[in-house]
PDB file of C-alpha atoms and ligand atoms in Angstrom:
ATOM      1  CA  UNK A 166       8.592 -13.683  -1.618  1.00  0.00           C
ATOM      2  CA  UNK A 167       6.848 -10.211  -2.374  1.00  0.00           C
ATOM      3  CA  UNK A 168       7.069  -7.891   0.858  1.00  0.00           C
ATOM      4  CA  UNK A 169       5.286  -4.564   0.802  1.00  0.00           C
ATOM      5  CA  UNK A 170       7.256  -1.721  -0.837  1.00  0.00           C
ATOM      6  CA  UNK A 171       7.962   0.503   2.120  1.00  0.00           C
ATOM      7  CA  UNK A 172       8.965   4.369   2.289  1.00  0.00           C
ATOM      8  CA  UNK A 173       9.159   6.273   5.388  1.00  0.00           C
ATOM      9  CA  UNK A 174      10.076   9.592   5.602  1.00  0.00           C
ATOM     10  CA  UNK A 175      12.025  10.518   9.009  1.00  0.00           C
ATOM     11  CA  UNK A 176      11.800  14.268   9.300  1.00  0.00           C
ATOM     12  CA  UNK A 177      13.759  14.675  12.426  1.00  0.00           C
ATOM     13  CA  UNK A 178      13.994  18.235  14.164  1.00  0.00           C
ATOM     14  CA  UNK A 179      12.552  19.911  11.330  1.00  0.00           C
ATOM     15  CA  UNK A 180       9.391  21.460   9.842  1.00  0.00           C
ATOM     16  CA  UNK A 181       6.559  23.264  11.598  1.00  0.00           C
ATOM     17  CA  UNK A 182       2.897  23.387  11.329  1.00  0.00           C
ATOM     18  CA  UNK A 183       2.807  25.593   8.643  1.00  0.00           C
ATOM     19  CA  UNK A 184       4.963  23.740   6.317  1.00  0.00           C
ATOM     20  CA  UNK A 185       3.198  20.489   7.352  1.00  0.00           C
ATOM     21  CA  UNK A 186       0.040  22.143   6.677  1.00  0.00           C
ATOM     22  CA  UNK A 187       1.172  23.005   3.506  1.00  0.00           C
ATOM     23  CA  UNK A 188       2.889  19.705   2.610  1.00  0.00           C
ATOM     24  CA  UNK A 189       0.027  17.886   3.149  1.00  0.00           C
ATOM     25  CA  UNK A 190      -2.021  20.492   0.802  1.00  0.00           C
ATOM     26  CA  UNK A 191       0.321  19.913  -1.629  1.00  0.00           C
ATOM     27  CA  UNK A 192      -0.535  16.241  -1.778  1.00  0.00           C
ATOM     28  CA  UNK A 193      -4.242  16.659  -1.815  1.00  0.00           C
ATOM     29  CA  UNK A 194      -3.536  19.718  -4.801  1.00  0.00           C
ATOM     30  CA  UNK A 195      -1.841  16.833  -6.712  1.00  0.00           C
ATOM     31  CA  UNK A 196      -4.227  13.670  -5.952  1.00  0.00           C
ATOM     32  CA  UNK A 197      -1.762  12.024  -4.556  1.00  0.00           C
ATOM     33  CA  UNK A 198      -2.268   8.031  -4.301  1.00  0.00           C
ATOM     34  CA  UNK A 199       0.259   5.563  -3.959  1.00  0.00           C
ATOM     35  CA  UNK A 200       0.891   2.010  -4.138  1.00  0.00           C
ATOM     36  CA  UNK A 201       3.204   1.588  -1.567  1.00  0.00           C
ATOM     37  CA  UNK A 202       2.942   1.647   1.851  1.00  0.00           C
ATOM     38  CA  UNK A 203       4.222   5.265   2.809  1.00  0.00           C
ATOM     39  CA  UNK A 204       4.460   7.484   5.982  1.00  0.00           C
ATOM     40  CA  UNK A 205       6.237   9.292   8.421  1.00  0.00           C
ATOM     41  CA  UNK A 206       8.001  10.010  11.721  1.00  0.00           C
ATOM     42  CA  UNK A 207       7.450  13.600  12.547  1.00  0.00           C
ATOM     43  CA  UNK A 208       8.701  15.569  15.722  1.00  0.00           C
ATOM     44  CA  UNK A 209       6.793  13.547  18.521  1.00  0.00           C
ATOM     45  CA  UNK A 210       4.466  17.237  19.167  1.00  0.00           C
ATOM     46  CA  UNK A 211       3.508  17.109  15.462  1.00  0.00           C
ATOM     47  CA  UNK A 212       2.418  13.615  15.979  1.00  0.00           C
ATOM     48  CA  UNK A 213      -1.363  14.540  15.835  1.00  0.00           C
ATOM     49  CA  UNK A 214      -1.466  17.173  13.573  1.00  0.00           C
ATOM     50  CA  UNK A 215       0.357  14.506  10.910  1.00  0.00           C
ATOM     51  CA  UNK A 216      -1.912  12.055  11.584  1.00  0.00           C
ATOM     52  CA  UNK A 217      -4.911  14.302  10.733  1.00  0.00           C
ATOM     53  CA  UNK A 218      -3.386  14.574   7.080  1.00  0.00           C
ATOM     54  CA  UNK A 219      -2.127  11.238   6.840  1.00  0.00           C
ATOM     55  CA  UNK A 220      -5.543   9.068   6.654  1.00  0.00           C
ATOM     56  CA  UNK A 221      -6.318  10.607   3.920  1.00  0.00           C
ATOM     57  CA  UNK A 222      -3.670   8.926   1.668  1.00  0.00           C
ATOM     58  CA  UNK A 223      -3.615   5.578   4.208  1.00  0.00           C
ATOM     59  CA  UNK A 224       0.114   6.875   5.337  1.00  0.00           C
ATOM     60  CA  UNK A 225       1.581   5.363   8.674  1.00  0.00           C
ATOM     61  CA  UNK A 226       2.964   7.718  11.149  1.00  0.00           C
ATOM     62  CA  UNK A 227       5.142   6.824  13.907  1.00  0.00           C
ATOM     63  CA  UNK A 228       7.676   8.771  16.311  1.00  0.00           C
ATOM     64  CA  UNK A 229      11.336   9.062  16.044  1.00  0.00           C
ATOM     65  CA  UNK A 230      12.285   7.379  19.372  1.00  0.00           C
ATOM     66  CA  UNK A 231      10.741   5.892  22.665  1.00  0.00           C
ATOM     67  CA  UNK A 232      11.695   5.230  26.186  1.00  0.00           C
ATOM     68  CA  UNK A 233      13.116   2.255  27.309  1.00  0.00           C
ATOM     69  CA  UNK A 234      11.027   1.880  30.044  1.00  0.00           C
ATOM     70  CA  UNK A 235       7.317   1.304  30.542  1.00  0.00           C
ATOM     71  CA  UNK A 236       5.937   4.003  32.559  1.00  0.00           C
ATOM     72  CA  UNK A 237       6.731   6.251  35.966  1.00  0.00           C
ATOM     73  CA  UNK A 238       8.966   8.974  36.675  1.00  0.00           C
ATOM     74  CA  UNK A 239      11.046   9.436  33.625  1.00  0.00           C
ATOM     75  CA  UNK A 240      10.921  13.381  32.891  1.00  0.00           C
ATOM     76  CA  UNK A 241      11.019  13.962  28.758  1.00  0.00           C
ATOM     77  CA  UNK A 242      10.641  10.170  27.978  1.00  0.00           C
ATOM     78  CA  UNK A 243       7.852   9.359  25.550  1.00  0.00           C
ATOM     79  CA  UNK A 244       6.407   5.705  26.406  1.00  0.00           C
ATOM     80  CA  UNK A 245       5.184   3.016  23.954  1.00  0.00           C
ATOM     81  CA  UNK A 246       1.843   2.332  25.918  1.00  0.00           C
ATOM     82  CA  UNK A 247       1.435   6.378  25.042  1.00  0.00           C
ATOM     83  CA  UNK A 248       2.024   5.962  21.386  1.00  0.00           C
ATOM     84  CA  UNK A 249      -0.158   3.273  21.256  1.00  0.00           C
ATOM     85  CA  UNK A 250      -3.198   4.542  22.980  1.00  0.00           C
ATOM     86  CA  UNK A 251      -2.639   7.894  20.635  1.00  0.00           C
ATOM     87  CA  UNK A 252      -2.954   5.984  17.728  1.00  0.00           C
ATOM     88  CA  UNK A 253       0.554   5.882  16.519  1.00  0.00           C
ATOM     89  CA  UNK A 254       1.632   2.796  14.080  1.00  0.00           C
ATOM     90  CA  UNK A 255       5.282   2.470  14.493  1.00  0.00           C
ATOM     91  CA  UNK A 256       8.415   3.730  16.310  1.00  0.00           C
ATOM     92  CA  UNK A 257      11.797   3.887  14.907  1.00  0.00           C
ATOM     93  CA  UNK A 258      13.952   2.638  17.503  1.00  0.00           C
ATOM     94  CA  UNK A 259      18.251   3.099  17.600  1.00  0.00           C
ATOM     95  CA  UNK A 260      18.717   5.894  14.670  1.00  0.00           C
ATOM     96  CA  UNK A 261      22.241   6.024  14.288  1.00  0.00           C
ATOM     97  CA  UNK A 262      21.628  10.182  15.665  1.00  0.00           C
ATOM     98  CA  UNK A 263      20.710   8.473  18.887  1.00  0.00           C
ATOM     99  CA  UNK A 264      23.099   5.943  19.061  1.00  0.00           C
ATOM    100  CA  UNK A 265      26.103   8.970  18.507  1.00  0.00           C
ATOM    101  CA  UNK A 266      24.353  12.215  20.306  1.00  0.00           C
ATOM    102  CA  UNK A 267      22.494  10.004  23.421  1.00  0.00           C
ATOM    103  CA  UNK A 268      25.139   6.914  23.173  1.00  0.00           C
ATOM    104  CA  UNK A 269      22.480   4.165  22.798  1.00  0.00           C
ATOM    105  CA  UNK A 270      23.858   1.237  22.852  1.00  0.00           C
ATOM    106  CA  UNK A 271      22.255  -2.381  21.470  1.00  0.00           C
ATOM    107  CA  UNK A 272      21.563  -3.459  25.076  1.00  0.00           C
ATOM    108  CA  UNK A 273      19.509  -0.535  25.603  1.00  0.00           C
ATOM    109  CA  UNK A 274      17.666  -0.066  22.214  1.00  0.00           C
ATOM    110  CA  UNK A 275      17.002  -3.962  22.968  1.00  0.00           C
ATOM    111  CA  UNK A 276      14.699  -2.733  25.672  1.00  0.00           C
ATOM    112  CA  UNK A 277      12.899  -0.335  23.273  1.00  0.00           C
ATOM    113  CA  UNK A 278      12.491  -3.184  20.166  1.00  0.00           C
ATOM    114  CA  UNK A 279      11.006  -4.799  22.976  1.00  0.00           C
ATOM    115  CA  UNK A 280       7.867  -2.701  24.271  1.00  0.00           C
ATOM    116  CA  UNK A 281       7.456  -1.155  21.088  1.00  0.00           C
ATOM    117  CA  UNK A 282       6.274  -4.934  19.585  1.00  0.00           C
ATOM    118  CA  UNK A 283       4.880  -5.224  23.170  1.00  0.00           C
ATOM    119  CA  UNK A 284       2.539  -2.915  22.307  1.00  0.00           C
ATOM    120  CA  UNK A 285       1.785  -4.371  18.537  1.00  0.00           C
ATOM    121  CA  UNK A 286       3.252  -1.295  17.158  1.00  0.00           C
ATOM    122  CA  UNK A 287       5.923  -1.756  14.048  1.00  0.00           C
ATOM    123  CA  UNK A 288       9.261  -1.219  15.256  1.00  0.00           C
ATOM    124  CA  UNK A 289      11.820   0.088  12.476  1.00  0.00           C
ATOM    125  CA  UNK A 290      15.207  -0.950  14.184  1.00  0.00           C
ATOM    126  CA  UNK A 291      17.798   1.057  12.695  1.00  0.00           C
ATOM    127  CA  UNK A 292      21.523  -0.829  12.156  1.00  0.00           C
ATOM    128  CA  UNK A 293      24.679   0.588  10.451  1.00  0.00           C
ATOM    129  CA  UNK A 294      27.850   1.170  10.276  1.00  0.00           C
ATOM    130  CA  UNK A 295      30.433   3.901  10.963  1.00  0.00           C
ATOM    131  CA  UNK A 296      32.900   4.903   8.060  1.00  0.00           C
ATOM    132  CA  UNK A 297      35.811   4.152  10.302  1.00  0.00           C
ATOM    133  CA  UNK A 298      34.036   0.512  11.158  1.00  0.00           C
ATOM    134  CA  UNK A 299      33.626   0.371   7.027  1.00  0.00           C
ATOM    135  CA  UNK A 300      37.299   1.559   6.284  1.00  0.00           C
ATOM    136  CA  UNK A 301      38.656  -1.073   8.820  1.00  0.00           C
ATOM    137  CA  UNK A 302      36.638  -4.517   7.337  1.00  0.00           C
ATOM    138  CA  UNK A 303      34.374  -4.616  10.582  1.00  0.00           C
ATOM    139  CA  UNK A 304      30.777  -3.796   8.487  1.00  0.00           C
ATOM    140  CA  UNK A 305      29.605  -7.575   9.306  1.00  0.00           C
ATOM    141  CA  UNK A 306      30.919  -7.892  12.510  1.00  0.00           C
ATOM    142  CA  UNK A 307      28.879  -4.628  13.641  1.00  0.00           C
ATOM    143  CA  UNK A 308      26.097  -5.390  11.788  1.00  0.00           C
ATOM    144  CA  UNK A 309      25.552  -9.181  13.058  1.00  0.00           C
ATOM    145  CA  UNK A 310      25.872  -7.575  16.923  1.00  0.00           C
ATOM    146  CA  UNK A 311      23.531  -4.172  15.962  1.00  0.00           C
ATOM    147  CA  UNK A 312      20.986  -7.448  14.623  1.00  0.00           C
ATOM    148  CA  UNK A 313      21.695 -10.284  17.588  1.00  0.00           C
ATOM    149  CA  UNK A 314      21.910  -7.755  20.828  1.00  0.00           C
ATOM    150  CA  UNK A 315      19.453  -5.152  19.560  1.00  0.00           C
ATOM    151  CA  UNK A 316      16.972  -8.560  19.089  1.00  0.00           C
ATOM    152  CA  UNK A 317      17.964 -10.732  21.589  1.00  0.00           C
ATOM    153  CA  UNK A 318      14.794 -12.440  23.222  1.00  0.00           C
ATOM    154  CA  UNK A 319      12.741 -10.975  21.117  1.00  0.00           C
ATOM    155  CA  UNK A 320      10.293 -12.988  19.648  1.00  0.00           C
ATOM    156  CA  UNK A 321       8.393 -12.077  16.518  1.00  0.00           C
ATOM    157  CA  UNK A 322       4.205 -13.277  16.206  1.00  0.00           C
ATOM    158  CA  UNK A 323       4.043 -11.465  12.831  1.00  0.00           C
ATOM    159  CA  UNK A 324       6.980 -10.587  11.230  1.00  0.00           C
ATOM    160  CA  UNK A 325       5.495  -7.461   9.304  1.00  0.00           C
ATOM    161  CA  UNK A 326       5.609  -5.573  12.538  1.00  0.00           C
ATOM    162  CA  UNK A 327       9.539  -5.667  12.928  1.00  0.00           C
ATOM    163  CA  UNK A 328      11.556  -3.811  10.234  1.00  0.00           C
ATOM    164  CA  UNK A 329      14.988  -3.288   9.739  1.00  0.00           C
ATOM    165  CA  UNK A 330      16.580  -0.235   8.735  1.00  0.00           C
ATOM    166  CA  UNK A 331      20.002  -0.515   6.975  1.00  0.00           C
ATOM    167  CA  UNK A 332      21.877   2.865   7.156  1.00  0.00           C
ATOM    168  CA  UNK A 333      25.128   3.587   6.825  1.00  0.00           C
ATOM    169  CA  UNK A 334      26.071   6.312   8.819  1.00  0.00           C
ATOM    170  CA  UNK A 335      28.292   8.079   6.696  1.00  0.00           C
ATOM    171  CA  UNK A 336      25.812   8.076   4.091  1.00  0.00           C
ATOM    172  CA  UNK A 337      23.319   9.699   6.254  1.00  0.00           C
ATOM    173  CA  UNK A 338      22.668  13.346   5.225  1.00  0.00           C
ATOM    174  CA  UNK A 339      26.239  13.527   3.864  1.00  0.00           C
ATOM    175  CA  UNK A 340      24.725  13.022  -0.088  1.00  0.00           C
ATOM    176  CA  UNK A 341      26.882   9.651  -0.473  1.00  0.00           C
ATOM    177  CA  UNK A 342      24.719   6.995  -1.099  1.00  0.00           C
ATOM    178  CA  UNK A 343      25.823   3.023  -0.980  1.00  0.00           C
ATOM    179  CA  UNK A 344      25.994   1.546  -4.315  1.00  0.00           C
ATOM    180  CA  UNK A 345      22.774  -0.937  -4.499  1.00  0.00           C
ATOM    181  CA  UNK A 346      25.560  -3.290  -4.808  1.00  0.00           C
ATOM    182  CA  UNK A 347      26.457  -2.349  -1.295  1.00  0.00           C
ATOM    183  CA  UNK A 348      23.307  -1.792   0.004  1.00  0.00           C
ATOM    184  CA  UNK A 349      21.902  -4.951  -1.388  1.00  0.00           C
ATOM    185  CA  UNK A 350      25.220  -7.306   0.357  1.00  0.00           C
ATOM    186  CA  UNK A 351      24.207  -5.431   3.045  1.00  0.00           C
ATOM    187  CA  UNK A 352      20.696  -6.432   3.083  1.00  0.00           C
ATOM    188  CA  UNK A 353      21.267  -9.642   2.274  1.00  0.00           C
ATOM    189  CA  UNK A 354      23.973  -9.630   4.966  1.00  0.00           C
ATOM    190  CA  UNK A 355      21.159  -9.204   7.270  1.00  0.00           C
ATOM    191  CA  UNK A 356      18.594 -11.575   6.050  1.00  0.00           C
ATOM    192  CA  UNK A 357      20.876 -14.134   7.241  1.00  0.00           C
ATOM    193  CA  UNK A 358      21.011 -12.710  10.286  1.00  0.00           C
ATOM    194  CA  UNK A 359      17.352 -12.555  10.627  1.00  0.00           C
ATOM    195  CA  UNK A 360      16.797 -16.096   9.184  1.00  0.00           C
ATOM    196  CA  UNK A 361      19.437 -17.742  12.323  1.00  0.00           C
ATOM    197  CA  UNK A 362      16.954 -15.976  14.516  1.00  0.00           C
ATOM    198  CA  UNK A 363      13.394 -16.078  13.549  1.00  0.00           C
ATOM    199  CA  UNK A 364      13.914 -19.055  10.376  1.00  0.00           C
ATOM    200  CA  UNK A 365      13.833 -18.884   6.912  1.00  0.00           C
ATOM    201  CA  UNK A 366      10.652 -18.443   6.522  1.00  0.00           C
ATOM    202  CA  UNK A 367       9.551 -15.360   9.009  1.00  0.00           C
ATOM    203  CA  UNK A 368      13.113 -13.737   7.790  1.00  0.00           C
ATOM    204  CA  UNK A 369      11.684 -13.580   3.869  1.00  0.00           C
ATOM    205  CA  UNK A 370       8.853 -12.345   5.817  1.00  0.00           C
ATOM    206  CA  UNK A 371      11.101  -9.167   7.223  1.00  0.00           C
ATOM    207  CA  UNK A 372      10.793  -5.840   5.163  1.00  0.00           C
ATOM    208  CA  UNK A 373      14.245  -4.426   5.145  1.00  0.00           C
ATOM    209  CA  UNK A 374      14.577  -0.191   4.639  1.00  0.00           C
ATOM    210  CA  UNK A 375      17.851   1.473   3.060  1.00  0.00           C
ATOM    211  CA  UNK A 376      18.387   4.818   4.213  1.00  0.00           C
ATOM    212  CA  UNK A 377      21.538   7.143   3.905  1.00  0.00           C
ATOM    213  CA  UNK A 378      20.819   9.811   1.382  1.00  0.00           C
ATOM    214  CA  UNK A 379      17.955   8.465  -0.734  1.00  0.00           C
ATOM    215  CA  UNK A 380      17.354  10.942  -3.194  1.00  0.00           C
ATOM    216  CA  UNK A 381      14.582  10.550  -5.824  1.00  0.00           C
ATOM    217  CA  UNK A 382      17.389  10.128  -8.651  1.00  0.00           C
ATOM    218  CA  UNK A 383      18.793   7.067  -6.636  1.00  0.00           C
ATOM    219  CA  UNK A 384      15.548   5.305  -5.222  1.00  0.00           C
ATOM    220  CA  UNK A 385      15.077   3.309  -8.304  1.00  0.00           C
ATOM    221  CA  UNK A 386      18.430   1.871  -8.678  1.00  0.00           C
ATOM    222  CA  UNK A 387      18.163   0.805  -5.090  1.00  0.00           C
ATOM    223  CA  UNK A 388      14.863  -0.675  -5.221  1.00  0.00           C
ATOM    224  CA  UNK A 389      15.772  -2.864  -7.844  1.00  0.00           C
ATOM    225  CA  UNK A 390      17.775  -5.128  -5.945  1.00  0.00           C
ATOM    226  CA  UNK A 391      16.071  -8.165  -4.151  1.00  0.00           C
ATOM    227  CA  UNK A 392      16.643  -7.759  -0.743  1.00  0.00           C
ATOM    228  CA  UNK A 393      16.149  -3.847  -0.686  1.00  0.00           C
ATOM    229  CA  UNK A 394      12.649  -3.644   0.459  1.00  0.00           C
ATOM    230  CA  UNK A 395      12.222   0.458   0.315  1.00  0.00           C
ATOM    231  CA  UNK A 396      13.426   3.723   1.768  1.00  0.00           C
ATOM    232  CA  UNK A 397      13.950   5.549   5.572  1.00  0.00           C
ATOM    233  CA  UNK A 398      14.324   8.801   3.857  1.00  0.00           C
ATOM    234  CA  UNK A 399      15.531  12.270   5.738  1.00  0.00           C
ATOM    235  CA  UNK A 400      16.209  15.101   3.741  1.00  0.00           C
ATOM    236  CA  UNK A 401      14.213  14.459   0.656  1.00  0.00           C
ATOM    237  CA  UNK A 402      11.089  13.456   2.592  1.00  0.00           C
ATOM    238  CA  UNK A 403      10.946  17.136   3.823  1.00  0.00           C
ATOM    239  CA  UNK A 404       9.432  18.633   0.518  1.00  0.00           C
ATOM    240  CA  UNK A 405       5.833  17.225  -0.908  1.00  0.00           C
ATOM    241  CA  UNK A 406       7.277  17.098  -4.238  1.00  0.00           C
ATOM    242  CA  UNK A 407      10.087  14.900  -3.494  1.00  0.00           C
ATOM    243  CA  UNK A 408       8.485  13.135  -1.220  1.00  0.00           C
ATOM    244  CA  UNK A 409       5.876  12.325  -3.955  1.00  0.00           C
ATOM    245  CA  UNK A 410       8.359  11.727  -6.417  1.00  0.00           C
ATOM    246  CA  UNK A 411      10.263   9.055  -4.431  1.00  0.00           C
ATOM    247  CA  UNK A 412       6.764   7.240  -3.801  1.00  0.00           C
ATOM    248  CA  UNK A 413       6.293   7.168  -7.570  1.00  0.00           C
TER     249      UNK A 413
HETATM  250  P1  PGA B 521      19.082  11.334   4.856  1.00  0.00           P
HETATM  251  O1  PGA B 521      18.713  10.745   6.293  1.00  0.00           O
HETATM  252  O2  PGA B 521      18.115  10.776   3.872  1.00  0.00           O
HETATM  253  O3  PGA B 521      18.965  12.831   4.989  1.00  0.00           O
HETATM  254  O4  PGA B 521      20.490  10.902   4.563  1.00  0.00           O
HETATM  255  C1  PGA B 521      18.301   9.410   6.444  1.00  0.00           C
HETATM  256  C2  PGA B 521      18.043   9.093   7.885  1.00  0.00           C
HETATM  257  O5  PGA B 521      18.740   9.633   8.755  1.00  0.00           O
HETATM  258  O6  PGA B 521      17.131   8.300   8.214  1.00  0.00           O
END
């Protein structure tokens, strides 16, 4: 089953319109075309600005988080139905940053997965564990709930539009990686879960990100297992350079 090579570039709180300006100049300065399908989840303000730059290369740009309600009087929320009608492609949904610093839990991010398909958007659901929940044997018990509560009722029409993001929290911008030997029992860890809920054959279907320090010396490695279908990259998706180099 061939799924679409996938690497999106999460650039949290950082960056400004200068330096997107001039990352995006970088990329034209270079020619930049790739074969796999690439974007980014900017700062929701810089939302427009990216998505100026990105159709020239084809990238996908989505926002970091959404509410988990539809609409009305929720001060500092960002809705789906907004994304949508501003021409947004995706949301990532339960980064492990808002599931520590806002205490999301799978009930809740359930909502978001939700409205965000609701609205035929892509939803990258990000699921991982802690170190201590590594350290004490409980990876698969977190990671089946993160996949059954976060997706409960949810049903898929195309399965391209829900992706899974596998990121181990204490790999994220700490510079330890997961072995591909990890990552990929992970992954595959996953599948199953996926393949209980939606069958076999919408689960092979299901593109499934690693993310947790992916640098563009380790991309490769990672990518070469089955089951690790590309990258939700943080730090190294800042610069152009690397960001061009881990497309490559
Ligand atoms: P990192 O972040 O690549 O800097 O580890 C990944 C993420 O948080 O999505």
């Amino acid at each position: 089953m061939s799924r679409p090579v996938t690497i999106v570039g999460n650039w949290k709180m950082n960056l400004n319109r200068e330096l997107i300006q001039e990352f995006f100049f970088f990329l034209e300065e270079a020619k930049f075309t790739t074969n796999v399908v690439a974007g980014f989840a900017p700062q929701a303000i810089h939302i427009p600005l990216v998505m100026q730059h990105a159709k020239k290369f084809g990238f996908i740009v989505g926002s970091q988080d959404c509410s988990s309600e539809i609409s009305g009087a929720y001060t500092g929320e960002l809705s789906t139905e907004a994304l949508k009608d501003m021409g947004v492609d995706f949301s990532l949904v339960g980064h492990s940053e808002r599931r520590t610093y806002h205490k999301e839990t799978n009930e809740l991010l359930n909502k978001k997965v939700n409205h965000v398909l609701n609205q035929n958007l892509k939803c990258i659901y990000c699921i991982g564990e802690t170190l201590e929940e590594r350290e004490a044997e409980k990876t698969f018990e977190v990671l089946k709930a993160q996949v059954h509560d976060g997706l409960k009722g949810i049903e898929i029409k195309d399965p391209s539009q829900l992706i899974i993001a596998y990121e181990p929290v204490w790999a994220i911008g700490t510079g330890k990686t997961a072995t591909s030997d990890q990552a990929e029992e992970a992954h595959q860890f996953i599948r199953r879960q996926l393949t209980e809920i939606y069958g076999e054959e919408s689960a092979q279907k299901i593109v499934i990100l690693y993310g947790g320090s992916v640098k563009p010396n380790n991309i490769k490695e990672l990518l070469s297992k089955e089951n690790v279908d590309g990258a939700l990259v943080g730090g190294a998706s800042l610069k152009a350079d690397s960001f061009k180099e881990l497309c490559e």
